[in-house]
Short mmCIF file of C-alpha atoms in Angstrom, two decimals:
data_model
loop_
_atom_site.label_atom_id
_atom_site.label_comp_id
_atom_site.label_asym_id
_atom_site.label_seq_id
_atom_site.Cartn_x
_atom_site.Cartn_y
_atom_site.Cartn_z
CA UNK A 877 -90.70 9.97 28.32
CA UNK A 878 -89.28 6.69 30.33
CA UNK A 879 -92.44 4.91 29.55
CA UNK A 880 -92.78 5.74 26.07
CA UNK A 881 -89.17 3.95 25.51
CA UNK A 882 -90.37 1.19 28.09
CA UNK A 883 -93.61 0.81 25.81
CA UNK A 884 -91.36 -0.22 22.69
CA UNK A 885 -89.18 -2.57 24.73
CA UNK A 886 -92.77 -4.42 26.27
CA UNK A 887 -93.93 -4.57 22.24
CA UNK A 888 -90.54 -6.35 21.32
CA UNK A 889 -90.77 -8.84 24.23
CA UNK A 890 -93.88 -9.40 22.68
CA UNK A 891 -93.43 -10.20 19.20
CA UNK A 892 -90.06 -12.53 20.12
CA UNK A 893 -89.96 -15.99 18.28
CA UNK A 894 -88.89 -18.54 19.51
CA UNK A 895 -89.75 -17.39 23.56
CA UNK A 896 -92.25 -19.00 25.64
CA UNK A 897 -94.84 -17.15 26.98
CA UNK A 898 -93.43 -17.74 30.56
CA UNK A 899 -90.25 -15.92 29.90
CA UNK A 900 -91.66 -13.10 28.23
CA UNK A 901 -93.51 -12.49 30.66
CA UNK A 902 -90.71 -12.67 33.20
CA UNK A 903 -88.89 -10.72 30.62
CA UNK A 904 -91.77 -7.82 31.09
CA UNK A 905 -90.95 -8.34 34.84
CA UNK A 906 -87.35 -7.78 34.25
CA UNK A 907 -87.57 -4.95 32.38
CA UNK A 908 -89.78 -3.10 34.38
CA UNK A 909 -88.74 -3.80 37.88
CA UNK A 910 -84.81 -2.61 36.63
CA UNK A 911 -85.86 0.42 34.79
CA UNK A 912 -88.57 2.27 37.01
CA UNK A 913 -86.55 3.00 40.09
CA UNK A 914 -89.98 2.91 42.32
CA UNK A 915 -90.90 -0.94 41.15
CA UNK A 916 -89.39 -2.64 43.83
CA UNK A 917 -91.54 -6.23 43.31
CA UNK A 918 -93.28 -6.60 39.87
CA UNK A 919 -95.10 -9.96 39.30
CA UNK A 920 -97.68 -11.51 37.49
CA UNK A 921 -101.18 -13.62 39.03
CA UNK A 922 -103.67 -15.43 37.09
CA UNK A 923 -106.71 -17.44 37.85
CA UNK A 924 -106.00 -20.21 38.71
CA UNK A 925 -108.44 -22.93 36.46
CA UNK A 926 -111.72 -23.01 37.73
CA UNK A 927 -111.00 -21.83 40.97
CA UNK A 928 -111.72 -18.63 42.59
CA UNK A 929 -108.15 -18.00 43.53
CA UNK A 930 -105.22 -16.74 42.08
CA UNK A 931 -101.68 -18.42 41.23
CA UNK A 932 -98.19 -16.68 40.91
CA UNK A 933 -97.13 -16.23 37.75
CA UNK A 934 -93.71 -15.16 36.58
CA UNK A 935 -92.03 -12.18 39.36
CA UNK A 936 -89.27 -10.55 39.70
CA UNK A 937 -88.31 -9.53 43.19
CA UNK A 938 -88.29 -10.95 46.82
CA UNK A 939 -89.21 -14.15 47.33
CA UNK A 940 -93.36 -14.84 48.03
CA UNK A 941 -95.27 -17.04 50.29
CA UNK A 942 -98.24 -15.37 48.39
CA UNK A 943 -98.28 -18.09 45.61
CA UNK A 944 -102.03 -18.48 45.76
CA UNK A 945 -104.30 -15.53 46.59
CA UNK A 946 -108.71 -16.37 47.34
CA UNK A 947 -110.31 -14.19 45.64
CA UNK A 948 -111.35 -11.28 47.83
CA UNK A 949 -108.46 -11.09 49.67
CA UNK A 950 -105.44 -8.84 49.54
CA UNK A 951 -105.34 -5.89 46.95
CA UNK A 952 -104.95 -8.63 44.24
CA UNK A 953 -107.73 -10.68 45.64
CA UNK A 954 -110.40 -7.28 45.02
CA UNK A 955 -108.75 -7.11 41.71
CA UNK A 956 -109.73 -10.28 40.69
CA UNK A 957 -113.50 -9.40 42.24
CA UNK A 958 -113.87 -5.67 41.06
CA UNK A 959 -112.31 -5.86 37.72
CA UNK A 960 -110.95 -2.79 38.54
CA UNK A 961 -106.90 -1.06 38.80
CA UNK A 962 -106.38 -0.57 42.40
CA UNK A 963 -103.51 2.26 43.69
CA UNK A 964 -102.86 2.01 47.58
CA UNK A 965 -100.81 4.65 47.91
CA UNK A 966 -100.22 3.78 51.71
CA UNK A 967 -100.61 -0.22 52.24
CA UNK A 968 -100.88 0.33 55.76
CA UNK A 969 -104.05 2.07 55.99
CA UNK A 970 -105.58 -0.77 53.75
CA UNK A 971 -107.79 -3.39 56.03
CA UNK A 972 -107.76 -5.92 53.60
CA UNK A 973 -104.23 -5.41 52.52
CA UNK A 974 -101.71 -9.12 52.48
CA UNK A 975 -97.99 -8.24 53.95
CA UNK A 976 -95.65 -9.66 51.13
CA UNK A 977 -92.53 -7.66 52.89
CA UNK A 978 -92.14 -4.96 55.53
CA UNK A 979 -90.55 -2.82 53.26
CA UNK A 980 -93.25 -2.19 51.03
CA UNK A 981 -95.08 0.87 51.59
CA UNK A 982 -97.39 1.25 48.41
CA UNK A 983 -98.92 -0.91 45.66
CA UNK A 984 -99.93 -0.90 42.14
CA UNK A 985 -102.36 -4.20 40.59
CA UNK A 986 -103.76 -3.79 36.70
CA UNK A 987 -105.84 -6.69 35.73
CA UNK A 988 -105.77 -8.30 32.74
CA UNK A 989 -108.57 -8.78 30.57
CA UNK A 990 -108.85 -11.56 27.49
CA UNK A 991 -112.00 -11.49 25.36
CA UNK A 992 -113.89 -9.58 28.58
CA UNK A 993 -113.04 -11.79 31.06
CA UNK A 994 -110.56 -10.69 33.87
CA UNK A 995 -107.75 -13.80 33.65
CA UNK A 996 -104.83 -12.53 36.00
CA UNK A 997 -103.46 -8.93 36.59
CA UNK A 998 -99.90 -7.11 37.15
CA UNK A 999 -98.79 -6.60 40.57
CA UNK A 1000 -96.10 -3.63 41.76
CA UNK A 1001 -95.13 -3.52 45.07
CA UNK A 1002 -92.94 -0.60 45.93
CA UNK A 1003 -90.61 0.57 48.77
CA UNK A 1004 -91.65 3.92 48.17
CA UNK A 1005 -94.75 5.76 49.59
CA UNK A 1006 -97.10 7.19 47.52
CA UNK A 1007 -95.38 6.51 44.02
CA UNK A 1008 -97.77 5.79 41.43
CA UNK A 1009 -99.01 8.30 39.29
CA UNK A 1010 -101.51 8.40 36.70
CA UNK A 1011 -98.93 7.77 34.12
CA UNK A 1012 -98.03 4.57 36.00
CA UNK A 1013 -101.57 3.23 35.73
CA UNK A 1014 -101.94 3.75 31.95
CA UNK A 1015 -98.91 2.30 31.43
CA UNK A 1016 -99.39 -0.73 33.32
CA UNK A 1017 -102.83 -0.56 31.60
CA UNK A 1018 -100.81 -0.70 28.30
CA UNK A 1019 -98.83 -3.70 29.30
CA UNK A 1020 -101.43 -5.90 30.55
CA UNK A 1021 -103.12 -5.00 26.87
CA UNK A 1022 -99.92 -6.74 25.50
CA UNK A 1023 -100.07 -9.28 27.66
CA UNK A 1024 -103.29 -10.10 26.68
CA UNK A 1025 -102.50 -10.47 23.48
CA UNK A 1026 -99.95 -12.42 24.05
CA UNK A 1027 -102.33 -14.81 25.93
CA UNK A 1028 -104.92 -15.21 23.13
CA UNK A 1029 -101.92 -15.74 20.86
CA UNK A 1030 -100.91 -19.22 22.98
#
């Protein structure tokens, strides 16, 4: 199974030496968005301090003018609210969805939690409709696991 190979890679980002936390995490991105043919934008948000908002983190994909994201707004916005995964399947027939490109048709956002408290989340954006599969969300559920311990770790 592609994931359980993709699983191993994400635990040897990881557990690198040496690597800052910012580009292991855009090493996650990396690998990810080049191995899973239907991850067309795969990026990283995390509160940002105090505030109810969100900041882009590490990405890998077309270029954002989403850099901060209020909390309630967007799919990643009632991620950060709900504590909850959230699969659109068709971004179009979301009210509360924000247009990053025209191109994508469907998104994926995992948050992330450290010590209970939802700090950030994963964010796929894909080209294709109605990609994501169960399988998707447990493994993006896996990799925001590692990325939280990575977090507590720094």
């Amino acid at each position: 199974m592609m994931f359980d190979t993709l699983k191993a890679k994400v635990e040897t980002i990881v557990l690198q030496q040496n690597t800052t936390l910012e580009d292991k995490l855009l090493e996650i991105c990396t690998l990810l968005e080049a191995n899973i043919s239907h991850y067309d934008w795969v990026g990283f948000y995390f509160k940002n301090g105090d505030k109810n908002e969100l900041k882009l983190g590490p990405y890998v994909g077309e270029p954002t003018d989403h850099e901060i994201i209020p909390f309630g707004k967007g799919i990643c916005g009632q991620v950060a609210v709900s504590n909850e995964n959230f699969v659109v399947p068709d971004v179009a027939a979301q009210d509360n969805y924000i247009a990053c490109s025209i191109t994508v048709k469907a998104e994926i956002v995992i948050p992330i939690f450290v010590n209970g408290e939802n700090i950030g989340q994963i964010d796929i954006d894909s080209s294709t409709a109605d990609p994501f599969t169960e399988a998707d969300e447990r493994f993006l559920e896996f990799v925001c696991s590692k990325v939280s311990e990575l977090l507590q770790a720094s």
